[in-house]
Structure formats: C-alpha cells, structure tokens
PDB file of C-alpha atoms in Angstrom:
ATOM      1  CA  UNK N   1     -21.642  11.027 -19.796  1.00  0.00           C
ATOM      2  CA  UNK N   2     -21.571  12.229 -23.050  1.00  0.00           C
ATOM      3  CA  UNK N   3     -17.992  14.004 -23.441  1.00  0.00           C
ATOM      4  CA  UNK N   4     -15.558  11.418 -23.310  1.00  0.00           C
ATOM      5  CA  UNK N   5     -11.498  11.648 -23.213  1.00  0.00           C
ATOM      6  CA  UNK N   6     -11.375  10.650 -25.970  1.00  0.00           C
ATOM      7  CA  UNK N   7     -13.127  12.685 -27.153  1.00  0.00           C
ATOM      8  CA  UNK N   8     -11.532  15.861 -25.853  1.00  0.00           C
ATOM      9  CA  UNK N   9      -8.066  14.179 -27.247  1.00  0.00           C
ATOM     10  CA  UNK N  10      -9.645  14.835 -30.593  1.00  0.00           C
ATOM     11  CA  UNK N  11      -9.972  18.214 -30.693  1.00  0.00           C
ATOM     12  CA  UNK N  12      -6.595  19.099 -29.010  1.00  0.00           C
ATOM     13  CA  UNK N  13      -5.442  16.826 -31.882  1.00  0.00           C
ATOM     14  CA  UNK N  14      -7.002  19.268 -34.846  1.00  0.00           C
ATOM     15  CA  UNK N  15      -6.173  22.019 -32.410  1.00  0.00           C
ATOM     16  CA  UNK N  16      -2.404  21.353 -32.247  1.00  0.00           C
ATOM     17  CA  UNK N  17      -2.253  20.489 -35.568  1.00  0.00           C
ATOM     18  CA  UNK N  18      -4.497  23.042 -37.105  1.00  0.00           C
ATOM     19  CA  UNK N  19      -6.879  20.882 -39.236  1.00  0.00           C
ATOM     20  CA  UNK N  20      -9.256  17.353 -39.182  1.00  0.00           C
ATOM     21  CA  UNK N  21      -6.946  15.773 -41.333  1.00  0.00           C
ATOM     22  CA  UNK N  22      -3.614  16.548 -39.532  1.00  0.00           C
ATOM     23  CA  UNK N  23      -5.341  15.219 -35.883  1.00  0.00           C
ATOM     24  CA  UNK N  24      -6.202  12.166 -37.992  1.00  0.00           C
ATOM     25  CA  UNK N  25      -2.276  11.700 -38.657  1.00  0.00           C
ATOM     26  CA  UNK N  26      -0.901  12.242 -35.302  1.00  0.00           C
ATOM     27  CA  UNK N  27      -3.996  10.114 -33.209  1.00  0.00           C
ATOM     28  CA  UNK N  28      -3.460   7.347 -36.517  1.00  0.00           C
ATOM     29  CA  UNK N  29      -7.454   7.424 -37.643  1.00  0.00           C
ATOM     30  CA  UNK N  30      -8.501   8.223 -41.486  1.00  0.00           C
ATOM     31  CA  UNK N  31     -10.131  11.804 -41.492  1.00  0.00           C
ATOM     32  CA  UNK N  32     -13.504  10.091 -41.588  1.00  0.00           C
ATOM     33  CA  UNK N  33     -13.542   8.923 -37.653  1.00  0.00           C
ATOM     34  CA  UNK N  34     -12.337  12.642 -37.034  1.00  0.00           C
ATOM     35  CA  UNK N  35     -15.084  13.894 -39.105  1.00  0.00           C
ATOM     36  CA  UNK N  36     -17.677  11.740 -36.622  1.00  0.00           C
ATOM     37  CA  UNK N  37     -16.348  12.231 -33.729  1.00  0.00           C
ATOM     38  CA  UNK N  38     -16.358  15.821 -33.806  1.00  0.00           C
ATOM     39  CA  UNK N  39     -20.125  15.681 -35.009  1.00  0.00           C
ATOM     40  CA  UNK N  40     -21.299  12.822 -32.162  1.00  0.00           C
ATOM     41  CA  UNK N  41     -19.654  15.679 -29.808  1.00  0.00           C
ATOM     42  CA  UNK N  42     -21.911  18.236 -31.106  1.00  0.00           C
ATOM     43  CA  UNK N  43     -24.427  16.937 -31.545  1.00  0.00           C
ATOM     44  CA  UNK N  44     -24.706  15.058 -27.848  1.00  0.00           C
ATOM     45  CA  UNK N  45     -24.402  18.598 -26.225  1.00  0.00           C
ATOM     46  CA  UNK N  46     -26.186  20.260 -28.171  1.00  0.00           C
ATOM     47  CA  UNK N  47     -23.254  23.020 -28.938  1.00  0.00           C
ATOM     48  CA  UNK N  48     -21.311  24.047 -32.365  1.00  0.00           C
ATOM     49  CA  UNK N  49     -18.295  23.551 -31.878  1.00  0.00           C
ATOM     50  CA  UNK N  50     -16.815  24.049 -35.437  1.00  0.00           C
ATOM     51  CA  UNK N  51     -17.397  27.039 -37.957  1.00  0.00           C
ATOM     52  CA  UNK N  52     -17.058  25.807 -40.428  1.00  0.00           C
ATOM     53  CA  UNK N  53     -18.100  28.722 -43.036  1.00  0.00           C
ATOM     54  CA  UNK N  54     -14.506  29.549 -44.230  1.00  0.00           C
ATOM     55  CA  UNK N  55     -12.500  27.500 -45.783  1.00  0.00           C
ATOM     56  CA  UNK N  56     -11.559  25.922 -42.530  1.00  0.00           C
ATOM     57  CA  UNK N  57     -13.046  24.674 -39.825  1.00  0.00           C
ATOM     58  CA  UNK N  58     -12.495  26.712 -36.577  1.00  0.00           C
ATOM     59  CA  UNK N  59     -13.379  26.426 -33.147  1.00  0.00           C
ATOM     60  CA  UNK N  60     -16.700  28.508 -32.154  1.00  0.00           C
ATOM     61  CA  UNK N  61     -15.858  30.214 -28.453  1.00  0.00           C
ATOM     62  CA  UNK N  62     -18.085  27.500 -26.993  1.00  0.00           C
ATOM     63  CA  UNK N  63     -15.908  25.075 -28.632  1.00  0.00           C
ATOM     64  CA  UNK N  64     -12.594  26.756 -27.080  1.00  0.00           C
ATOM     65  CA  UNK N  65     -13.820  27.088 -23.966  1.00  0.00           C
ATOM     66  CA  UNK N  66     -14.123  23.550 -23.651  1.00  0.00           C
ATOM     67  CA  UNK N  67     -11.033  22.495 -25.305  1.00  0.00           C
ATOM     68  CA  UNK N  68      -8.966  24.622 -22.364  1.00  0.00           C
ATOM     69  CA  UNK N  69     -11.168  23.511 -19.559  1.00  0.00           C
ATOM     70  CA  UNK N  70     -10.904  19.652 -21.683  1.00  0.00           C
ATOM     71  CA  UNK N  71      -6.807  20.179 -21.469  1.00  0.00           C
ATOM     72  CA  UNK N  72      -7.203  20.247 -17.889  1.00  0.00           C
ATOM     73  CA  UNK N  73      -8.910  16.768 -17.427  1.00  0.00           C
ATOM     74  CA  UNK N  74      -6.558  15.377 -20.137  1.00  0.00           C
ATOM     75  CA  UNK N  75      -3.744  16.288 -18.143  1.00  0.00           C
ATOM     76  CA  UNK N  76      -5.190  15.156 -14.946  1.00  0.00           C
ATOM     77  CA  UNK N  77      -5.616  11.420 -17.166  1.00  0.00           C
ATOM     78  CA  UNK N  78      -2.173  11.393 -17.671  1.00  0.00           C
ATOM     79  CA  UNK N  79      -0.923  12.047 -14.871  1.00  0.00           C
ATOM     80  CA  UNK N  80      -3.568   9.915 -13.392  1.00  0.00           C
ATOM     81  CA  UNK N  81      -1.903   6.996 -15.623  1.00  0.00           C
ATOM     82  CA  UNK N  82       1.681   7.803 -14.441  1.00  0.00           C
ATOM     83  CA  UNK N  83       0.550   7.712 -11.340  1.00  0.00           C
ATOM     84  CA  UNK N  84      -0.678   4.271 -10.912  1.00  0.00           C
ATOM     85  CA  UNK N  85       2.223   2.844 -13.617  1.00  0.00           C
ATOM     86  CA  UNK N  86       4.483   4.241 -10.521  1.00  0.00           C
ATOM     87  CA  UNK N  87       2.696   2.504  -8.014  1.00  0.00           C
ATOM     88  CA  UNK N  88       2.508  -0.904  -9.871  1.00  0.00           C
ATOM     89  CA  UNK N  89       6.384  -0.323 -10.110  1.00  0.00           C
ATOM     90  CA  UNK N  90       7.301   0.318  -6.256  1.00  0.00           C
ATOM     91  CA  UNK N  91       7.593   3.716  -6.693  1.00  0.00           C
ATOM     92  CA  UNK N  92       6.145   5.729  -3.969  1.00  0.00           C
ATOM     93  CA  UNK N  93       3.373   9.589  -5.392  1.00  0.00           C
ATOM     94  CA  UNK N  94       5.123  11.416  -2.550  1.00  0.00           C
ATOM     95  CA  UNK N  95       7.371  11.304   0.487  1.00  0.00           C
ATOM     96  CA  UNK N  96       7.729  12.787   3.671  1.00  0.00           C
ATOM     97  CA  UNK N  97      11.458  14.003   4.800  1.00  0.00           C
ATOM     98  CA  UNK N  98      11.217  15.491   8.605  1.00  0.00           C
ATOM     99  CA  UNK N  99      14.862  17.211   9.135  1.00  0.00           C
ATOM    100  CA  UNK N 100      15.587  18.628  12.256  1.00  0.00           C
ATOM    101  CA  UNK N 101      16.453  22.129  13.268  1.00  0.00           C
ATOM    102  CA  UNK N 102      20.456  21.020  13.523  1.00  0.00           C
ATOM    103  CA  UNK N 103      20.409  20.309  10.345  1.00  0.00           C
ATOM    104  CA  UNK N 104      20.888  22.418   7.376  1.00  0.00           C
ATOM    105  CA  UNK N 105      18.370  22.463   4.462  1.00  0.00           C
ATOM    106  CA  UNK N 106      21.218  23.207   2.162  1.00  0.00           C
ATOM    107  CA  UNK N 107      22.717  20.000   3.569  1.00  0.00           C
ATOM    108  CA  UNK N 108      20.559  17.365   2.376  1.00  0.00           C
ATOM    109  CA  UNK N 109      19.553  19.549  -1.246  1.00  0.00           C
ATOM    110  CA  UNK N 110      22.237  18.386  -3.178  1.00  0.00           C
ATOM    111  CA  UNK N 111      20.843  15.053  -2.484  1.00  0.00           C
ATOM    112  CA  UNK N 112      17.378  15.492  -4.009  1.00  0.00           C
ATOM    113  CA  UNK N 113      18.707  17.918  -6.639  1.00  0.00           C
ATOM    114  CA  UNK N 114      20.703  14.312  -7.266  1.00  0.00           C
ATOM    115  CA  UNK N 115      17.289  12.740  -6.755  1.00  0.00           C
ATOM    116  CA  UNK N 116      14.659  14.707  -8.745  1.00  0.00           C
ATOM    117  CA  UNK N 117      17.365  13.863 -12.034  1.00  0.00           C
ATOM    118  CA  UNK N 118      17.466  10.544 -11.131  1.00  0.00           C
ATOM    119  CA  UNK N 119      13.905  10.242 -10.008  1.00  0.00           C
ATOM    120  CA  UNK N 120      10.556  11.752 -11.659  1.00  0.00           C
ATOM    121  CA  UNK N 121       6.790  11.025 -10.196  1.00  0.00           C
ATOM    122  CA  UNK N 122       7.768  10.777  -6.493  1.00  0.00           C
ATOM    123  CA  UNK N 123       6.429  14.552  -5.257  1.00  0.00           C
ATOM    124  CA  UNK N 124       8.590  15.136  -1.503  1.00  0.00           C
ATOM    125  CA  UNK N 125       7.168  17.238   1.144  1.00  0.00           C
ATOM    126  CA  UNK N 126       9.875  18.794   3.805  1.00  0.00           C
ATOM    127  CA  UNK N 127       9.183  19.207   7.583  1.00  0.00           C
ATOM    128  CA  UNK N 128      10.841  21.216   9.791  1.00  0.00           C
ATOM    129  CA  UNK N 129      10.756  19.987  13.531  1.00  0.00           C
ATOM    130  CA  UNK N 130      12.691  20.491  16.500  1.00  0.00           C
ATOM    131  CA  UNK N 131      14.247  18.228  18.973  1.00  0.00           C
ATOM    132  CA  UNK N 132      12.027  15.069  20.037  1.00  0.00           C
ATOM    133  CA  UNK N 133       9.323  16.422  17.034  1.00  0.00           C
ATOM    134  CA  UNK N 134      11.488  14.601  14.762  1.00  0.00           C
ATOM    135  CA  UNK N 135      11.569  11.505  15.863  1.00  0.00           C
ATOM    136  CA  UNK N 136       8.049  12.058  16.753  1.00  0.00           C
ATOM    137  CA  UNK N 137       6.885  12.963  13.466  1.00  0.00           C
ATOM    138  CA  UNK N 138       9.005   9.451  12.245  1.00  0.00           C
ATOM    139  CA  UNK N 139       6.892   7.002  15.105  1.00  0.00           C
ATOM    140  CA  UNK N 140       3.540   8.626  14.535  1.00  0.00           C
ATOM    141  CA  UNK N 141       3.587   8.275  10.849  1.00  0.00           C
ATOM    142  CA  UNK N 142       3.738  12.055   9.677  1.00  0.00           C
ATOM    143  CA  UNK N 143       7.223  11.094   8.513  1.00  0.00           C
ATOM    144  CA  UNK N 144       8.530   8.612   6.537  1.00  0.00           C
ATOM    145  CA  UNK N 145      12.339   9.639   6.723  1.00  0.00           C
ATOM    146  CA  UNK N 146      14.053  11.851   9.797  1.00  0.00           C
ATOM    147  CA  UNK N 147      17.110  13.330   9.129  1.00  0.00           C
ATOM    148  CA  UNK N 148      19.316  14.894  12.063  1.00  0.00           C
ATOM    149  CA  UNK N 149      16.688  12.957  14.876  1.00  0.00           C
ATOM    150  CA  UNK N 150      18.887  14.219  17.980  1.00  0.00           C
ATOM    151  CA  UNK N 151      19.587  11.212  20.498  1.00  0.00           C
ATOM    152  CA  UNK N 152      18.034   8.158  21.419  1.00  0.00           C
ATOM    153  CA  UNK N 153      15.285   6.925  19.281  1.00  0.00           C
ATOM    154  CA  UNK N 154      11.914   5.917  21.331  1.00  0.00           C
ATOM    155  CA  UNK N 155      11.021   2.691  22.399  1.00  0.00           C
ATOM    156  CA  UNK N 156       8.786   0.424  20.488  1.00  0.00           C
ATOM    157  CA  UNK N 157       9.996  -0.390  16.849  1.00  0.00           C
ATOM    158  CA  UNK N 158       9.361  -0.132  13.726  1.00  0.00           C
ATOM    159  CA  UNK N 159      12.050   1.954  12.594  1.00  0.00           C
ATOM    160  CA  UNK N 160      15.875   1.740  11.921  1.00  0.00           C
ATOM    161  CA  UNK N 161      18.550   4.525  12.613  1.00  0.00           C
ATOM    162  CA  UNK N 162      21.927   5.006  11.998  1.00  0.00           C
ATOM    163  CA  UNK N 163      24.718   8.224  13.067  1.00  0.00           C
ATOM    164  CA  UNK N 164      25.317  10.714  10.787  1.00  0.00           C
ATOM    165  CA  UNK N 165      27.013  12.829  12.993  1.00  0.00           C
ATOM    166  CA  UNK N 166      27.552  14.721  16.227  1.00  0.00           C
ATOM    167  CA  UNK N 167      26.502  18.178  17.723  1.00  0.00           C
ATOM    168  CA  UNK N 168      28.366  20.113  20.143  1.00  0.00           C
ATOM    169  CA  UNK N 169      26.973  22.853  22.120  1.00  0.00           C
ATOM    170  CA  UNK N 170      28.489  26.576  23.287  1.00  0.00           C
ATOM    171  CA  UNK N 171      26.876  27.943  25.697  1.00  0.00           C
ATOM    172  CA  UNK N 172      26.212  31.286  24.375  1.00  0.00           C
ATOM    173  CA  UNK N 173      25.031  35.556  25.425  1.00  0.00           C
ATOM    174  CA  UNK N 174      25.127  38.793  23.845  1.00  0.00           C
ATOM    175  CA  UNK N 175      28.228  41.378  24.736  1.00  0.00           C
ATOM    176  CA  UNK N 176      25.982  42.805  26.924  1.00  0.00           C
ATOM    177  CA  UNK N 177      23.884  40.311  28.835  1.00  0.00           C
ATOM    178  CA  UNK N 178      24.952  40.024  32.627  1.00  0.00           C
ATOM    179  CA  UNK N 179      26.926  36.901  32.642  1.00  0.00           C
ATOM    180  CA  UNK N 180      29.305  38.020  29.972  1.00  0.00           C
ATOM    181  CA  UNK N 181      31.881  39.633  32.349  1.00  0.00           C
ATOM    182  CA  UNK N 182      31.133  37.131  35.057  1.00  0.00           C
ATOM    183  CA  UNK N 183      34.248  34.881  35.942  1.00  0.00           C
ATOM    184  CA  UNK N 184      34.226  31.512  34.684  1.00  0.00           C
ATOM    185  CA  UNK N 185      32.747  28.689  34.769  1.00  0.00           C
ATOM    186  CA  UNK N 186      29.551  29.578  35.434  1.00  0.00           C
ATOM    187  CA  UNK N 187      27.458  28.412  37.485  1.00  0.00           C
ATOM    188  CA  UNK N 188      24.103  26.703  38.143  1.00  0.00           C
ATOM    189  CA  UNK N 189      23.453  29.629  41.072  1.00  0.00           C
ATOM    190  CA  UNK N 190      24.581  32.562  38.230  1.00  0.00           C
ATOM    191  CA  UNK N 191      22.651  30.536  36.035  1.00  0.00           C
ATOM    192  CA  UNK N 192      19.407  30.762  37.565  1.00  0.00           C
ATOM    193  CA  UNK N 193      18.663  34.031  37.810  1.00  0.00           C
ATOM    194  CA  UNK N 194      18.952  34.740  34.442  1.00  0.00           C
ATOM    195  CA  UNK N 195      15.819  34.203  31.173  1.00  0.00           C
ATOM    196  CA  UNK N 196      17.499  31.198  29.364  1.00  0.00           C
ATOM    197  CA  UNK N 197      15.785  31.194  25.712  1.00  0.00           C
ATOM    198  CA  UNK N 198      14.517  27.773  24.779  1.00  0.00           C
ATOM    199  CA  UNK N 199      13.401  26.269  21.425  1.00  0.00           C
ATOM    200  CA  UNK N 200      10.047  24.221  21.773  1.00  0.00           C
ATOM    201  CA  UNK N 201      10.001  20.642  21.249  1.00  0.00           C
ATOM    202  CA  UNK N 202       7.544  19.979  18.217  1.00  0.00           C
ATOM    203  CA  UNK N 203       5.997  16.372  19.649  1.00  0.00           C
ATOM    204  CA  UNK N 204       2.455  15.680  19.125  1.00  0.00           C
ATOM    205  CA  UNK N 205       2.790  12.548  20.721  1.00  0.00           C
ATOM    206  CA  UNK N 206       5.992  11.601  22.095  1.00  0.00           C
ATOM    207  CA  UNK N 207       6.783  13.331  25.347  1.00  0.00           C
ATOM    208  CA  UNK N 208       8.557  16.702  24.742  1.00  0.00           C
ATOM    209  CA  UNK N 209      12.321  17.419  25.079  1.00  0.00           C
ATOM    210  CA  UNK N 210      14.260  20.609  27.053  1.00  0.00           C
ATOM    211  CA  UNK N 211      17.976  21.205  26.463  1.00  0.00           C
ATOM    212  CA  UNK N 212      19.563  22.687  29.628  1.00  0.00           C
ATOM    213  CA  UNK N 213      16.863  24.456  31.557  1.00  0.00           C
ATOM    214  CA  UNK N 214      17.415  24.586  34.848  1.00  0.00           C
ATOM    215  CA  UNK N 215      14.027  23.992  37.425  1.00  0.00           C
ATOM    216  CA  UNK N 216      12.453  27.640  38.378  1.00  0.00           C
ATOM    217  CA  UNK N 217      14.304  29.434  35.997  1.00  0.00           C
ATOM    218  CA  UNK N 218      12.392  32.307  34.247  1.00  0.00           C
ATOM    219  CA  UNK N 219      12.085  30.769  29.997  1.00  0.00           C
ATOM    220  CA  UNK N 220      11.476  32.807  26.772  1.00  0.00           C
ATOM    221  CA  UNK N 221      10.229  29.710  24.863  1.00  0.00           C
ATOM    222  CA  UNK N 222      10.456  30.165  20.395  1.00  0.00           C
ATOM    223  CA  UNK N 223       9.408  28.067  17.512  1.00  0.00           C
ATOM    224  CA  UNK N 224      12.961  27.186  16.362  1.00  0.00           C
ATOM    225  CA  UNK N 225      16.092  27.343  16.736  1.00  0.00           C
ATOM    226  CA  UNK N 226      16.976  30.152  14.162  1.00  0.00           C
ATOM    227  CA  UNK N 227      14.851  32.170  16.284  1.00  0.00           C
ATOM    228  CA  UNK N 228      16.404  31.074  19.851  1.00  0.00           C
ATOM    229  CA  UNK N 229      19.991  32.328  18.240  1.00  0.00           C
ATOM    230  CA  UNK N 230      18.773  35.939  16.846  1.00  0.00           C
ATOM    231  CA  UNK N 231      16.640  36.458  20.052  1.00  0.00           C
ATOM    232  CA  UNK N 232      20.421  35.669  22.001  1.00  0.00           C
ATOM    233  CA  UNK N 233      22.154  38.087  20.212  1.00  0.00           C
ATOM    234  CA  UNK N 234      19.561  40.568  21.156  1.00  0.00           C
ATOM    235  CA  UNK N 235      19.955  39.852  25.029  1.00  0.00           C
ATOM    236  CA  UNK N 236      16.315  38.593  25.202  1.00  0.00           C
ATOM    237  CA  UNK N 237      17.575  34.975  27.199  1.00  0.00           C
ATOM    238  CA  UNK N 238      20.894  32.745  27.494  1.00  0.00           C
ATOM    239  CA  UNK N 239      21.395  28.853  26.686  1.00  0.00           C
ATOM    240  CA  UNK N 240      23.287  26.179  24.442  1.00  0.00           C
ATOM    241  CA  UNK N 241      23.132  26.621  20.836  1.00  0.00           C
ATOM    242  CA  UNK N 242      24.667  24.531  18.070  1.00  0.00           C
ATOM    243  CA  UNK N 243      28.669  25.049  17.584  1.00  0.00           C
ATOM    244  CA  UNK N 244      28.408  25.207  13.999  1.00  0.00           C
ATOM    245  CA  UNK N 245      25.127  27.305  14.161  1.00  0.00           C
ATOM    246  CA  UNK N 246      26.571  30.720  15.933  1.00  0.00           C
ATOM    247  CA  UNK N 247      30.551  29.873  14.704  1.00  0.00           C
ATOM    248  CA  UNK N 248      30.377  33.131  12.529  1.00  0.00           C
ATOM    249  CA  UNK N 249      28.462  34.865  15.828  1.00  0.00           C
ATOM    250  CA  UNK N 250      31.197  34.351  17.735  1.00  0.00           C
ATOM    251  CA  UNK N 251      33.870  35.332  15.346  1.00  0.00           C
ATOM    252  CA  UNK N 252      32.478  38.829  14.745  1.00  0.00           C
ATOM    253  CA  UNK N 253      31.358  39.395  18.460  1.00  0.00           C
ATOM    254  CA  UNK N 254      27.568  39.390  18.298  1.00  0.00           C
ATOM    255  CA  UNK N 255      27.706  36.452  20.842  1.00  0.00           C
ATOM    256  CA  UNK N 256      30.305  35.381  23.467  1.00  0.00           C
ATOM    257  CA  UNK N 257      30.263  31.756  24.368  1.00  0.00           C
ATOM    258  CA  UNK N 258      30.652  30.993  28.303  1.00  0.00           C
ATOM    259  CA  UNK N 259      32.183  28.096  30.174  1.00  0.00           C
ATOM    260  CA  UNK N 260      30.219  26.753  32.691  1.00  0.00           C
ATOM    261  CA  UNK N 261      30.198  24.310  35.368  1.00  0.00           C
ATOM    262  CA  UNK N 262      28.218  21.909  33.777  1.00  0.00           C
ATOM    263  CA  UNK N 263      28.539  21.964  30.508  1.00  0.00           C
ATOM    264  CA  UNK N 264      25.828  20.383  27.503  1.00  0.00           C
ATOM    265  CA  UNK N 265      28.059  17.160  25.858  1.00  0.00           C
ATOM    266  CA  UNK N 266      27.293  16.322  22.392  1.00  0.00           C
ATOM    267  CA  UNK N 267      24.620  14.900  20.868  1.00  0.00           C
ATOM    268  CA  UNK N 268      24.151  11.991  18.940  1.00  0.00           C
ATOM    269  CA  UNK N 269      22.482  12.644  15.225  1.00  0.00           C
ATOM    270  CA  UNK N 270      20.255  10.147  13.687  1.00  0.00           C
ATOM    271  CA  UNK N 271      19.283   9.378   9.723  1.00  0.00           C
ATOM    272  CA  UNK N 272      16.034   6.943  10.822  1.00  0.00           C
ATOM    273  CA  UNK N 273      13.526   5.551   8.382  1.00  0.00           C
ATOM    274  CA  UNK N 274      10.590   4.101   8.738  1.00  0.00           C
ATOM    275  CA  UNK N 275      10.887  -0.033   7.977  1.00  0.00           C
ATOM    276  CA  UNK N 276       7.456  -1.045   7.020  1.00  0.00           C
ATOM    277  CA  UNK N 277       8.118   1.390   4.041  1.00  0.00           C
ATOM    278  CA  UNK N 278       9.525  -0.529   1.212  1.00  0.00           C
ATOM    279  CA  UNK N 279       9.043   1.812  -1.332  1.00  0.00           C
ATOM    280  CA  UNK N 280      12.149   2.588  -3.818  1.00  0.00           C
ATOM    281  CA  UNK N 281      11.958   6.042  -3.620  1.00  0.00           C
ATOM    282  CA  UNK N 282      12.433   5.874   0.323  1.00  0.00           C
ATOM    283  CA  UNK N 283      15.592   3.035   0.020  1.00  0.00           C
ATOM    284  CA  UNK N 284      16.823   5.587  -2.591  1.00  0.00           C
ATOM    285  CA  UNK N 285      17.096   8.725  -0.095  1.00  0.00           C
ATOM    286  CA  UNK N 286      18.336   7.103   2.415  1.00  0.00           C
ATOM    287  CA  UNK N 287      21.177   5.286   0.246  1.00  0.00           C
ATOM    288  CA  UNK N 288      22.382   8.415  -0.931  1.00  0.00           C
ATOM    289  CA  UNK N 289      22.423  10.169   2.595  1.00  0.00           C
ATOM    290  CA  UNK N 290      24.020   7.335   4.293  1.00  0.00           C
ATOM    291  CA  UNK N 291      26.838   7.390   1.560  1.00  0.00           C
ATOM    292  CA  UNK N 292      27.384  11.115   1.683  1.00  0.00           C
ATOM    293  CA  UNK N 293      27.270  11.207   6.183  1.00  0.00           C
ATOM    294  CA  UNK N 294      27.488   7.843   7.733  1.00  0.00           C
ATOM    295  CA  UNK N 295      30.785   5.738   8.519  1.00  0.00           C
ATOM    296  CA  UNK N 296      31.523   3.441  10.325  1.00  0.00           C
ATOM    297  CA  UNK N 297      29.685   3.751  13.473  1.00  0.00           C
ATOM    298  CA  UNK N 298      26.024   1.896  13.332  1.00  0.00           C
ATOM    299  CA  UNK N 299      23.156   3.034  15.990  1.00  0.00           C
ATOM    300  CA  UNK N 300      20.794   1.530  16.658  1.00  0.00           C
ATOM    301  CA  UNK N 301      18.693  -0.768  14.468  1.00  0.00           C
ATOM    302  CA  UNK N 302      15.379  -1.752  15.085  1.00  0.00           C
ATOM    303  CA  UNK N 303      13.194  -3.871  13.175  1.00  0.00           C
TER     304      UNK N 303
END
C-alpha cells in the first residue's frame, strides 16, 4: 500500500501548523524529513498535493480531499489503539443492559451519568424488555446485566442476582368502564366478561410469562407497560398495573382502582448479571447499582 498512516499524519500536521517547519516541530522531526515524506507520497500517488508556486506551500484540491478523508482513517486508527489498550486492561468495549418495563429508565440514569464521568470508551446499549424478556436477555447473552428482572430467575445458572425492590400492583379501570361501578371485590366471573390489556412478554427463548389473565378472556396485547397504561386509560380493557406507574392517574381520576377477590401479589425485582463476564465496566455498574438499591436482602446467587 502506497498510502500510509504516517504520511497522512504528516499532511495533517502541515495543515494544522500551517507550514512544513511547524509540522516538523509538532512531530519532532527535522524539516527535511517532512519534505521527503510529502515528495515521496506525491511520487507514489502520482498526484500533486501541494501548490508551491507562492511564498508558502498550500494544499491542492486533490491534497485537500486526501487529507479530509485521511483524517477519518487517522481517527479510526486512534480508536483502534484505544480499544486494544482497554481490552488489555480488562475494560469492555461495549456492555448491554436489559431494563425491565417495571423500572423507569430515569432510575438508572444517575448511575450512567457517574459511569460516563469515571469510565471512558465502553459503549453502553440499553434494552427495553417486558416480564420474562429481561431474564431471557440475560441468560441468552443478549445482555450482560439485567435491571429489574421480575420474579424467580430461570434454572441453569450462569448468573448472580440480588433483590433490589418489590413492586405492588393495582387493578385499574377507566372511570367510564362497566367494571368501575360494580361492587367490590370483583370476582373472576366479573372480570371474565371484559377485555384485559396485556403487555407482551419479550422473551425469545424462555417460555413467555403472563400477568393476571383468565382462561377464555378477551385480550388486547400491547408491546409494553406504557402502551398498556394508555390503553386502559382509554377504556380498551382492564388489568393490573404497577402501583408506582398509576399513582398520578388514580389521583387525577383518569383511572379507578378496584379491589378483586384474588389480588395479584407483589413481585420481587432483581439486579442480575452474567457470572462468566469478568469485565471491569460490568463490575463497576453492578457495584454502583447495588449501592443504590440493594439493602440487606440477598436473592438467588447462582455461580
């Protein structure tokens, strides 16, 4: 290959410093070495890169085009060097975090903000999952860390988990829905005659989980909890919603909480991570999130 990164670095230095002499000083070389590099590059490419007719050499159109495109290569080379050094020191180049729909993303942003202040070069990818999909993302390898994974984890090991909280549920209906005026507690017979709204489990490999559905009941399936909340506000159906998600709607009268004969129990949420992943970025985030959420309770730890 006739074009080298060193030659591109010389062109870049000349352009930034405005002269061959300035480039020589920046690159800690003698001016004759800079001149030789440019002349050799022009000869190899059979292209005139500098116009030397004036008092100082200026880039030709071809030279300017080469430099502008070459800077992308220089940047890519720098990034590659940085990546290799990070891998060698144990810092991952990328990390995927599955966040369950029961956990507002805003709750993990403080940890990410601190992460970006202290850790550089590890790219974070956030995944939004529903119900068992959060566990599925972890055990299938789509995610390195799961935040808010609900209920018990799947068998098979390969992960560690700690409880970070409990979510309570409210059976909620729109104020104009027929169930809103029925006496409490609502029975299964009452519920069976009315459409339920269900957020689809995002699992790809694990068996999907459902929440509060009755056999034979009409169901409107939506992609996530936010869509489920909106559908229930509009009276399209009924169902359980996280208490923290509907507090404002209940207070404003956009939804009505109804007692049911067999209420849905609270669900434990877990912070879980793959134990085979030994990177420093994962350890940093696990510790930060544990410090923020985990109390004295320790859930499943499976090596």
